[in-house]
mmCIF file of C-alpha atoms and ligand atoms in Angstrom:
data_model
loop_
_atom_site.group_PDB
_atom_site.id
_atom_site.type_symbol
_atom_site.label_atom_id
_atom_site.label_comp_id
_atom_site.label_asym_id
_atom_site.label_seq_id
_atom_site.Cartn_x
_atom_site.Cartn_y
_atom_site.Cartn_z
ATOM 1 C CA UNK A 1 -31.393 -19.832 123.484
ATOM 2 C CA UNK A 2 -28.008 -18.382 123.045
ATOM 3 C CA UNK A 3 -25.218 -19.416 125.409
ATOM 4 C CA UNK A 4 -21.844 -17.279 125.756
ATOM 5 C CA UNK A 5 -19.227 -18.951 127.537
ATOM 6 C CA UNK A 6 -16.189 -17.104 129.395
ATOM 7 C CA UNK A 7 -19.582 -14.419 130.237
ATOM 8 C CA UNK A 8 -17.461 -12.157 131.942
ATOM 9 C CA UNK A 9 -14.091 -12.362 129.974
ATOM 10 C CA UNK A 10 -12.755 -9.508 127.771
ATOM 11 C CA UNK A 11 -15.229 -10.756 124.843
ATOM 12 C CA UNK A 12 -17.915 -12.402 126.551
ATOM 13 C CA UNK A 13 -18.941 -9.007 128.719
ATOM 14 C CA UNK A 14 -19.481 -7.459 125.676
ATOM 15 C CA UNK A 15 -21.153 -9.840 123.197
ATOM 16 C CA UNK A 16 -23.658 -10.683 126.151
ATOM 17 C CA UNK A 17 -24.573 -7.286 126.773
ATOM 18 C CA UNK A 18 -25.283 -7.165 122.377
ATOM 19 C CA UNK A 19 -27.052 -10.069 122.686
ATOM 20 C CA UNK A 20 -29.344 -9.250 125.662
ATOM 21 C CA UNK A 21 -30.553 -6.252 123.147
ATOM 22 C CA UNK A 22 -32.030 -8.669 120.558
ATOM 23 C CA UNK A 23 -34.577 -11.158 121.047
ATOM 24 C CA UNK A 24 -33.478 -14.450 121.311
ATOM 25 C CA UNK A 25 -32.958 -15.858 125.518
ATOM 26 C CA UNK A 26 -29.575 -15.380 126.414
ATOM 27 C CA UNK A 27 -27.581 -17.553 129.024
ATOM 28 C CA UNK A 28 -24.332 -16.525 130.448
ATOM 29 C CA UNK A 29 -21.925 -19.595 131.535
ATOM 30 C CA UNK A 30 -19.323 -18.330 133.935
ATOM 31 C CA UNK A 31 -16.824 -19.569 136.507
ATOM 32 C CA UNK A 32 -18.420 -17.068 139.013
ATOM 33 C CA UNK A 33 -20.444 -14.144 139.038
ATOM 34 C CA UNK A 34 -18.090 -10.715 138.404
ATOM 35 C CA UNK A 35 -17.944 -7.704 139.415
ATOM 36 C CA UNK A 36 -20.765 -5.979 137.492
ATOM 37 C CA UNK A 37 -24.456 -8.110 137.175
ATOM 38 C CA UNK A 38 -25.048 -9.035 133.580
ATOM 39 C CA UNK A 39 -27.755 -7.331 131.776
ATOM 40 C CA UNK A 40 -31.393 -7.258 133.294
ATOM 41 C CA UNK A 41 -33.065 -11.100 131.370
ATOM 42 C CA UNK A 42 -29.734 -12.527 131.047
ATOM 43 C CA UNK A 43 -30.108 -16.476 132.652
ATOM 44 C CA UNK A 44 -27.003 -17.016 134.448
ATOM 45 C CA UNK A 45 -25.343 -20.559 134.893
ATOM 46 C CA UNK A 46 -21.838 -20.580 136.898
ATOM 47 C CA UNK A 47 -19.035 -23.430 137.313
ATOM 48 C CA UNK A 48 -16.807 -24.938 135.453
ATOM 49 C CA UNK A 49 -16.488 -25.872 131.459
ATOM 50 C CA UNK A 50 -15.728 -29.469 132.441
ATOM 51 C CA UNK A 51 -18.355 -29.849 135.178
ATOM 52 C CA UNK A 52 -22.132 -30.616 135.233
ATOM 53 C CA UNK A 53 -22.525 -26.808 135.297
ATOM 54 C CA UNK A 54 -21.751 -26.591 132.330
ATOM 55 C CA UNK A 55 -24.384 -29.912 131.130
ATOM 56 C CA UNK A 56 -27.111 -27.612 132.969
ATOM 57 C CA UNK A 57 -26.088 -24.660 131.013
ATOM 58 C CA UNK A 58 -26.290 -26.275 127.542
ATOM 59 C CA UNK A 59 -30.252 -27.188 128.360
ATOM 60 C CA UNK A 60 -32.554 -25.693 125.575
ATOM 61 C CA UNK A 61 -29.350 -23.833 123.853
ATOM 62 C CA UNK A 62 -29.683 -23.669 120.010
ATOM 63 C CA UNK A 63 -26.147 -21.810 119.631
ATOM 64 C CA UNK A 64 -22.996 -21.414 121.900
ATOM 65 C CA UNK A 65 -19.619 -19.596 122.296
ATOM 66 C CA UNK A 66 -16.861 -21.321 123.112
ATOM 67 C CA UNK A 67 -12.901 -20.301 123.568
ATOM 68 C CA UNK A 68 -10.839 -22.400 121.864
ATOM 69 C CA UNK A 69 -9.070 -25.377 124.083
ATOM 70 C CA UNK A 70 -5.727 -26.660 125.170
ATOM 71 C CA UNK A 71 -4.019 -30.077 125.147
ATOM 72 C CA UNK A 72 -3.629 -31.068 128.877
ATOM 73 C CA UNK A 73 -1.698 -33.186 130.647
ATOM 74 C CA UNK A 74 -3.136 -36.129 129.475
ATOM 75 C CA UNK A 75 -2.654 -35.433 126.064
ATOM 76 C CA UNK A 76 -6.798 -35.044 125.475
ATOM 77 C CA UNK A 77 -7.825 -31.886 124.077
ATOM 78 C CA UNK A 78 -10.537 -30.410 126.624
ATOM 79 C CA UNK A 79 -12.541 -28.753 123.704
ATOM 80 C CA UNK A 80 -13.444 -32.241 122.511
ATOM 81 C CA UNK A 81 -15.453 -33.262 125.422
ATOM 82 C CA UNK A 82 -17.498 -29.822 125.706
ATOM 83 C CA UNK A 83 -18.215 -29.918 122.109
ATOM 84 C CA UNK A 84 -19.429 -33.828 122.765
ATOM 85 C CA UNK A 85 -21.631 -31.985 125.451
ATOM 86 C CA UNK A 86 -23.090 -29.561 123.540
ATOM 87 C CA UNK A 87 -23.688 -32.550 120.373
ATOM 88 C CA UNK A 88 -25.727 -34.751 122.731
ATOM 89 C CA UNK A 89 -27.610 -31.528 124.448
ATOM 90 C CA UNK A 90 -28.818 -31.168 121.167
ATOM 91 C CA UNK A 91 -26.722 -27.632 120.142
ATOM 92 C CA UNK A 92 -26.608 -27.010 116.890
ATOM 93 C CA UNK A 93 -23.962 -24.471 116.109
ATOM 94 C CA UNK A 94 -20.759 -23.597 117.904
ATOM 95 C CA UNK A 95 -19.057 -19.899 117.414
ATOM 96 C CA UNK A 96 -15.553 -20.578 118.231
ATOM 97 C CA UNK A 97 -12.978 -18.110 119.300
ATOM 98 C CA UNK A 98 -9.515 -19.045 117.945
ATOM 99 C CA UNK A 99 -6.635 -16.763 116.903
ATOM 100 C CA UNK A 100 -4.399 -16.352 113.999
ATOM 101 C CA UNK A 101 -1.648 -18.967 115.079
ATOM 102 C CA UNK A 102 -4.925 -21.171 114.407
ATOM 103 C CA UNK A 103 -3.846 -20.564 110.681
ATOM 104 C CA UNK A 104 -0.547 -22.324 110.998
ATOM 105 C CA UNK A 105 0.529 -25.834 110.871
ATOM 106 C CA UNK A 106 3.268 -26.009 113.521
ATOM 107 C CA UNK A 107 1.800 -28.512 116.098
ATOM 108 C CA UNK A 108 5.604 -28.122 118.050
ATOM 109 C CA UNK A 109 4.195 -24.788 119.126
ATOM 110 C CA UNK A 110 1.746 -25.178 122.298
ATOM 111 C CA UNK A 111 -0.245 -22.018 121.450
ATOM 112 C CA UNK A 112 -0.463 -22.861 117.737
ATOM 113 C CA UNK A 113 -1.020 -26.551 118.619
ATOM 114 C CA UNK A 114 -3.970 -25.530 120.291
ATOM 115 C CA UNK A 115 -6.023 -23.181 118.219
ATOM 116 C CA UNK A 116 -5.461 -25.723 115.693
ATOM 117 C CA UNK A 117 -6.702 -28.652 117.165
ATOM 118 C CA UNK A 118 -9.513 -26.680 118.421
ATOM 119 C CA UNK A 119 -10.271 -25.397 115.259
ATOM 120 C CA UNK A 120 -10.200 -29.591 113.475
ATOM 121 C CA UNK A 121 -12.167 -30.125 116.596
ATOM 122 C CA UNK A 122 -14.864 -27.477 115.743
ATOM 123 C CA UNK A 123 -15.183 -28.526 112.146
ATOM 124 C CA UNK A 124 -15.470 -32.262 112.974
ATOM 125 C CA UNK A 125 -17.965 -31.870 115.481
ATOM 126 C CA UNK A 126 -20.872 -32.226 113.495
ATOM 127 C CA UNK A 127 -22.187 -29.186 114.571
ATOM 128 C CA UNK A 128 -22.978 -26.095 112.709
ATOM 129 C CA UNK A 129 -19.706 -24.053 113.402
ATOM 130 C CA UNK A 130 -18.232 -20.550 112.828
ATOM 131 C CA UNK A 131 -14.468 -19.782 113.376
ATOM 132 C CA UNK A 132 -13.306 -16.412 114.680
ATOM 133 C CA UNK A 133 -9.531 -15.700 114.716
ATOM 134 C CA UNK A 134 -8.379 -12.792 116.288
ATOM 135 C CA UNK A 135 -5.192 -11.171 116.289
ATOM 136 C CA UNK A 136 -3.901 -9.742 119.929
ATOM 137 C CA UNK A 137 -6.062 -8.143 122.113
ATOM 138 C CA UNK A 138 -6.522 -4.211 123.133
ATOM 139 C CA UNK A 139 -7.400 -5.415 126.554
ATOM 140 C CA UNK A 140 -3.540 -7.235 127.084
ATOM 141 C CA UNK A 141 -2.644 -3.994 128.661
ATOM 142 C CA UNK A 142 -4.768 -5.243 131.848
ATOM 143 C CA UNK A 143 -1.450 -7.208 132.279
ATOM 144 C CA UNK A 144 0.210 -3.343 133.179
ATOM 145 C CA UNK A 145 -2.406 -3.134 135.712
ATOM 146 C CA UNK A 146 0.456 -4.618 138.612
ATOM 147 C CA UNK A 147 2.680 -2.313 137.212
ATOM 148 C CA UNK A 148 0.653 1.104 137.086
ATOM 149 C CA UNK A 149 -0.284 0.219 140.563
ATOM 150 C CA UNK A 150 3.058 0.178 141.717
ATOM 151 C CA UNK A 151 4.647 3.184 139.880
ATOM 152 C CA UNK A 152 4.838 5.063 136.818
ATOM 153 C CA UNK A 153 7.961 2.674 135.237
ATOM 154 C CA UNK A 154 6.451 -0.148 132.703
ATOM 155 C CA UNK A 155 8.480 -2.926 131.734
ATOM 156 C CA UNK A 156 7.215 -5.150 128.934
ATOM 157 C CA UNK A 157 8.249 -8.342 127.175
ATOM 158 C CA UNK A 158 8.292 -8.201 123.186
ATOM 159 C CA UNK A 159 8.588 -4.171 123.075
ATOM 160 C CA UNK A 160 9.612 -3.842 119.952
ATOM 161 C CA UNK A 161 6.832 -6.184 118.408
ATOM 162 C CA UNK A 162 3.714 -4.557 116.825
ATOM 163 C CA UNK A 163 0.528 -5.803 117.142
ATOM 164 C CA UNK A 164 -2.974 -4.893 115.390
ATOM 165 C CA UNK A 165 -4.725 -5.136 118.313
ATOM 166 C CA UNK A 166 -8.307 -5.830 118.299
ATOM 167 C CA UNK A 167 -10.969 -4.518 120.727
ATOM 168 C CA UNK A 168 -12.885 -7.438 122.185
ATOM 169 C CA UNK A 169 -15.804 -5.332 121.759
ATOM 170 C CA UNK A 170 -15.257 -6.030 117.872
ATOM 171 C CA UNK A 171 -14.942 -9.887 118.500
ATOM 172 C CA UNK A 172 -18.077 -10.202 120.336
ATOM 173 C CA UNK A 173 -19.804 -7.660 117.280
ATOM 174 C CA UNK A 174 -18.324 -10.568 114.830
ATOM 175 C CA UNK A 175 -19.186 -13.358 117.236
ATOM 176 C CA UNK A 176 -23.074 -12.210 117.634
ATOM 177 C CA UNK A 177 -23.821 -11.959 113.629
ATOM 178 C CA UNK A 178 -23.089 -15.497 113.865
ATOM 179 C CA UNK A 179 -24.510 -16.302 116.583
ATOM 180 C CA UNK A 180 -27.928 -14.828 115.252
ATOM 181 C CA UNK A 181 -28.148 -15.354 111.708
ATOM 182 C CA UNK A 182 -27.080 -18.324 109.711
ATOM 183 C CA UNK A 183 -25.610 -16.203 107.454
ATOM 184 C CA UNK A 184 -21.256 -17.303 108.755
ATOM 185 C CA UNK A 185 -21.750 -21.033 109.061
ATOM 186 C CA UNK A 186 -18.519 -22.651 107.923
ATOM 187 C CA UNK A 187 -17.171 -19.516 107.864
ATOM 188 C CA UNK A 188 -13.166 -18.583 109.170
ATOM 189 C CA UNK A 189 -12.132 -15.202 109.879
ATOM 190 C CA UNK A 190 -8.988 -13.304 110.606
ATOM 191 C CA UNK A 191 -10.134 -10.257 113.000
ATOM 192 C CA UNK A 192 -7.802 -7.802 113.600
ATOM 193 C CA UNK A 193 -7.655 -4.061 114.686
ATOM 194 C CA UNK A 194 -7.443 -0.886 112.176
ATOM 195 C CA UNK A 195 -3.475 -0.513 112.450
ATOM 196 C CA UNK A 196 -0.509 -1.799 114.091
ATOM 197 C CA UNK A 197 0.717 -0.324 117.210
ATOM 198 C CA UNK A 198 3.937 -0.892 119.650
ATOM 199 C CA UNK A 199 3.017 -1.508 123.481
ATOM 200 C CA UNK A 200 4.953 2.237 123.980
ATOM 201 C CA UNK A 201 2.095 3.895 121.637
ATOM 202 C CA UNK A 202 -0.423 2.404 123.837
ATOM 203 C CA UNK A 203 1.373 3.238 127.163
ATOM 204 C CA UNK A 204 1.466 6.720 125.563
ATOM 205 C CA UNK A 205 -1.658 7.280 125.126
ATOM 206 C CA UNK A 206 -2.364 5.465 128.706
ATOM 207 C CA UNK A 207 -0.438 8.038 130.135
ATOM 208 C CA UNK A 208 -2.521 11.085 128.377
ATOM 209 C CA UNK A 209 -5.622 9.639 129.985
ATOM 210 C CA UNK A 210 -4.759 8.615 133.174
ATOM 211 C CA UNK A 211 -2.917 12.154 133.077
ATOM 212 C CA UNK A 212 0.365 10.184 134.661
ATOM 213 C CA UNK A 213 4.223 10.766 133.502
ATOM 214 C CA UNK A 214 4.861 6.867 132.293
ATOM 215 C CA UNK A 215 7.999 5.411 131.398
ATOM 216 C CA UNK A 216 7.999 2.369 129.218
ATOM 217 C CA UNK A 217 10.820 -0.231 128.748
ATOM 218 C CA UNK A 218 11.512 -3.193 127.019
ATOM 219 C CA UNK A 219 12.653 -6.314 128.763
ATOM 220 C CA UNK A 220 15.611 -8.103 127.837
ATOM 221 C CA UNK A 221 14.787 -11.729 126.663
ATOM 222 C CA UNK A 222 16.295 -13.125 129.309
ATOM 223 C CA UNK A 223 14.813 -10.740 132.256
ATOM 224 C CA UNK A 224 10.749 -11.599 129.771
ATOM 225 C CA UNK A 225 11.487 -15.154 129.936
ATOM 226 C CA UNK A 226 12.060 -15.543 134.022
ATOM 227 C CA UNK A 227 9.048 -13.136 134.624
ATOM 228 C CA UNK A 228 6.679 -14.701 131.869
ATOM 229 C CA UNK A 229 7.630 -18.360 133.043
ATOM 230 C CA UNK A 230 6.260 -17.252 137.022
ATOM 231 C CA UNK A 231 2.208 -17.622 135.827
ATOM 232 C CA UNK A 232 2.967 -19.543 132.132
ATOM 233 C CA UNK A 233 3.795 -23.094 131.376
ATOM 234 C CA UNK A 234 7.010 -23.174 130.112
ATOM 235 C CA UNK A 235 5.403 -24.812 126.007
ATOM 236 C CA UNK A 236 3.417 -21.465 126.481
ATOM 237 C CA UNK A 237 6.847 -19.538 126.760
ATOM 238 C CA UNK A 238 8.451 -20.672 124.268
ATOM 239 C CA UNK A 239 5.737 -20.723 122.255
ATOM 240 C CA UNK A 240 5.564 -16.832 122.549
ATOM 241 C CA UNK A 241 9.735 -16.406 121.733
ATOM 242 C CA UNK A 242 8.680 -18.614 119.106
ATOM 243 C CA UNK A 243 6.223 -16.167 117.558
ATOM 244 C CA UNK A 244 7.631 -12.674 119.167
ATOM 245 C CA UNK A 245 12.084 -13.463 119.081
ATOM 246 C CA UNK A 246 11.857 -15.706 116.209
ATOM 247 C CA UNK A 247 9.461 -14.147 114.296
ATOM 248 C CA UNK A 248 7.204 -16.963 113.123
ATOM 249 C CA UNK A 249 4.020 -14.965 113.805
ATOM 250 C CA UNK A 250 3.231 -11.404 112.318
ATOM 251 C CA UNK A 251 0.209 -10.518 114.137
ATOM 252 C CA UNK A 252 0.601 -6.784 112.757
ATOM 253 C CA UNK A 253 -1.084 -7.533 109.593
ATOM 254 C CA UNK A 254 -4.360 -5.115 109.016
ATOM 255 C CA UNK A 255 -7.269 -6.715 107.469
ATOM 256 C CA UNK A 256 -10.936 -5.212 106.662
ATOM 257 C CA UNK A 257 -12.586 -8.401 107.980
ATOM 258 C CA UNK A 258 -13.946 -6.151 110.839
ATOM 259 C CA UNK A 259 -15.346 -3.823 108.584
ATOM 260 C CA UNK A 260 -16.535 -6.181 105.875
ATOM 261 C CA UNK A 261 -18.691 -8.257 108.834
ATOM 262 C CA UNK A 262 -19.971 -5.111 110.566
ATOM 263 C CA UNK A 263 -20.291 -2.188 107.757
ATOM 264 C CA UNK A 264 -18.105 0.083 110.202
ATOM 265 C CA UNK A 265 -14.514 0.187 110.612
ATOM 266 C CA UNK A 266 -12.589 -1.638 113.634
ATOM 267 C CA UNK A 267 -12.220 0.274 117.001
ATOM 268 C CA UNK A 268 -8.553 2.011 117.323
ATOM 269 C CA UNK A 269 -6.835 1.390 120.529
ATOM 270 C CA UNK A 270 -7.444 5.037 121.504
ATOM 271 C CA UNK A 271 -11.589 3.652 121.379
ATOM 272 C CA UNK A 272 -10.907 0.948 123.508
ATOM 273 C CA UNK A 273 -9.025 2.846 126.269
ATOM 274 C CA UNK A 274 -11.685 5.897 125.914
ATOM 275 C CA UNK A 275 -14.139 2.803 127.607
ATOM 276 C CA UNK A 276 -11.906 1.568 129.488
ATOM 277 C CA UNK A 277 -9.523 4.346 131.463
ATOM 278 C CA UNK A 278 -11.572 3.827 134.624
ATOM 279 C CA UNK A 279 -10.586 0.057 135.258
ATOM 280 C CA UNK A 280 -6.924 1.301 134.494
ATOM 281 C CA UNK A 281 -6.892 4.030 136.785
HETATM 282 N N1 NAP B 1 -5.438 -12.141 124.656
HETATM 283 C C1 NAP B 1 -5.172 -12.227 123.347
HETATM 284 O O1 NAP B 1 -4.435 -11.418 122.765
HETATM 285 C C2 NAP B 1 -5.794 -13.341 122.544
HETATM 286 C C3 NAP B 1 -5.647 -13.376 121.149
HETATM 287 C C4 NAP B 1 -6.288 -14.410 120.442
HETATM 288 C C5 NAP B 1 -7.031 -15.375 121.113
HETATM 289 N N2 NAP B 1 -7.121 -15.307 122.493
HETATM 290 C C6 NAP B 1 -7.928 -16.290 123.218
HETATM 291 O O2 NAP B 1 -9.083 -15.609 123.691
HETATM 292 C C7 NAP B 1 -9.531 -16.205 124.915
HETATM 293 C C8 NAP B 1 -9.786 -15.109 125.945
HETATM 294 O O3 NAP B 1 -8.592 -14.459 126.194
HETATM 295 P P1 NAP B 1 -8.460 -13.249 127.209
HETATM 296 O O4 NAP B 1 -7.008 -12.981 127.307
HETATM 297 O O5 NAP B 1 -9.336 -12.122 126.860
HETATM 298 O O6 NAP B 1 -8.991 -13.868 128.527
HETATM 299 P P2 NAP B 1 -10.291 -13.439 129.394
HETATM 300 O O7 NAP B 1 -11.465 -13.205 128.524
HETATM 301 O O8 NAP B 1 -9.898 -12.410 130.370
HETATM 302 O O9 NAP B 1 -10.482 -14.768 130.204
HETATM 303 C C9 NAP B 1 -11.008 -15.900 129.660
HETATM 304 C C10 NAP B 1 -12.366 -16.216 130.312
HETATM 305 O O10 NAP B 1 -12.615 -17.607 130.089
HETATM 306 C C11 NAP B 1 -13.384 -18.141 131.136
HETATM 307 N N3 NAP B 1 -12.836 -19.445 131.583
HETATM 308 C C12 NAP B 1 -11.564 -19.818 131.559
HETATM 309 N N4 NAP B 1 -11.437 -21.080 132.000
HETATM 310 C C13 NAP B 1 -12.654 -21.524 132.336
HETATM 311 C C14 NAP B 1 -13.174 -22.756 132.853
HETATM 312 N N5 NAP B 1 -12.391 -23.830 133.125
HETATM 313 N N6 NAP B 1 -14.493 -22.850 133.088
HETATM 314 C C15 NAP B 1 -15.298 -21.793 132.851
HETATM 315 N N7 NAP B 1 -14.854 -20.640 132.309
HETATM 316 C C16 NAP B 1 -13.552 -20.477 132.085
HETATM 317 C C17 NAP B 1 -13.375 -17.101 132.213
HETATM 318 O O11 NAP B 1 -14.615 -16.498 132.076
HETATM 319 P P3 NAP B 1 -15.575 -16.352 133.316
HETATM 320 O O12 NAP B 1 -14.814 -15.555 134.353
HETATM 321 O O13 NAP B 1 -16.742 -15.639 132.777
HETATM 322 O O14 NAP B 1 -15.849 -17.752 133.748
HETATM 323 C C18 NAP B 1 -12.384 -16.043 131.802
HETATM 324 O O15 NAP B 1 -12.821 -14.739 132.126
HETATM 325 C C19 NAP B 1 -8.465 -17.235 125.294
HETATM 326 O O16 NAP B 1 -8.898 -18.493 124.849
HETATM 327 C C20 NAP B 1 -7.256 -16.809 124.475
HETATM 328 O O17 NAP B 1 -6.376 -17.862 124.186
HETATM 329 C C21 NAP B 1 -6.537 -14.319 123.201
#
């Protein structure tokens, strides 16, 4: 049994519906059931990652996906307990979902801090583990959907940063090789999408599909910090003018992980909005 947490998140939609294709029993663990049913033999646990749910949901499960954690307020690191979880429900390999701050050392920075200490956590679990570190997601344009609601103006935060944005559907293609063969154990890799693009290339092409006249502009700092700090810690803030104003993290490096893993080259952004126009619109 093969058990994808975060079943109906950006990556977990996809890699379940891979997974249900092959022949090994698929569970999906999720906080509650979404919008669309998940594919026809697919067992389906929901509740929390730190409640009994998620105890039920590990019974019988040889492998699991798991997001990477956060410190909380208590200074614990949730990962460790769900990892502890899986250990004593007698999981053997953990597919972890980090991304590339996971590859620096600055444990100041809450989002680096994080996919760090997730990523020690993983490899000290005892478990049979895989890493997966991905740059920036296709799917962050979701965040517009507010703003396309309300008009045809955009304003972003971090304009004039590039990104090589990754389609989740790529993760999850990375994330079920390793669930299903043995073939990535202690394995780290640094996903990414085919080029770099700005978030007014991807509004541009938004606009072609959705056949609207958009407008895209960047925030000042100022105006991006208020507006970022309404639904984001403030360590989470400043850990992205860290990365974004600062410029510790170039997350518009190409690499041919993607294609190395999968013998096919990473989706484009264009690929990722061609499936997904209809939840923009
Ligand atoms: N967005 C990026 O650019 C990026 C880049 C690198 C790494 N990451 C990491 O990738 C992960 C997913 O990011 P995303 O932006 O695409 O988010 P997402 O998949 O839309 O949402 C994360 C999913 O995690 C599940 N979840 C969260 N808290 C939970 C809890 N307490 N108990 C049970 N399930 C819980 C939820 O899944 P269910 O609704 O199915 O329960 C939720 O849909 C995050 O860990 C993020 O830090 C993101």
């Amino acid at each position: 049994m093969i058990l994808v947490t975060g079943a109906t998140g950006n990556i977990g939609r996809d890699l379940v519906a891979m997974l249900a294709a092959g022949d090994t029993p698929i569970r999906a663990f999720s906080l509650e059931p979404g919008t669309a049913p998940f594919p026809a033999g697919v067992d389906a646990v929901y509740g929390d990652l730190d409640s009994d749910a998620f105890v039920r949901a590990l019974e019988g499960v040889r492998s699991v996906f798991l997001h990477h954690g956060a410190v909380t307020a208590d200074g614990t690191l949730n990962l460790e307990s769900r990892l502890a979880r899986a250990r004593d429900a007698g999981v053997e390999h953990v597919v972890l979902l980090s991304g590339g701050p996971g590859g620096g050392s600055d444990l100041d920075n809450a989002v680096e801090r994080d996919q760090i200490l997730s990523e020690r956590a993983v490899r000290a679990s005892g478990l049979r583990w895989t890493i997966l570190r991905a740059s920036g997601f296709a799917s962050n344009v979701f965040r517009w959907l507010p703003q396309l609601r309300a008009g045809d103006a955009l304003s972003v935060p971090f304009a004039g940063v590039p990104v090589a944005a990754i389609d989740p559907y790529d993760i999850a293609a990375v994330a079920a090789l390793a669930l299903t063969t043995g073939d990535h154990d202690g394995a780290t890799y640094r996903l990414t999408g085919p080029e770099p693009i700005l978030p007014a290339e991807q509004a541009a092409q938004i606009a072609e599909a959705l056949g609207r006249d958009l407008t895209l502009r960047g925030q000042p700092d100022d105006e991006a910090r208020a507006e970022l700090l309404a639904f984001l810690p403030s360590q989470y803030v400043d850990a992205l003018f860290t990365f974004f104003v600062d410029g510790t993290y170039n997350d518009a490096r190409v690499l041919p992980t993607v294609e190395d893993l999968t013998g096919r080259p990473p989706r484009a952004f264009a690929d990722w909005l061609a499936a997904h126009a209809e939840e923009l619109r």
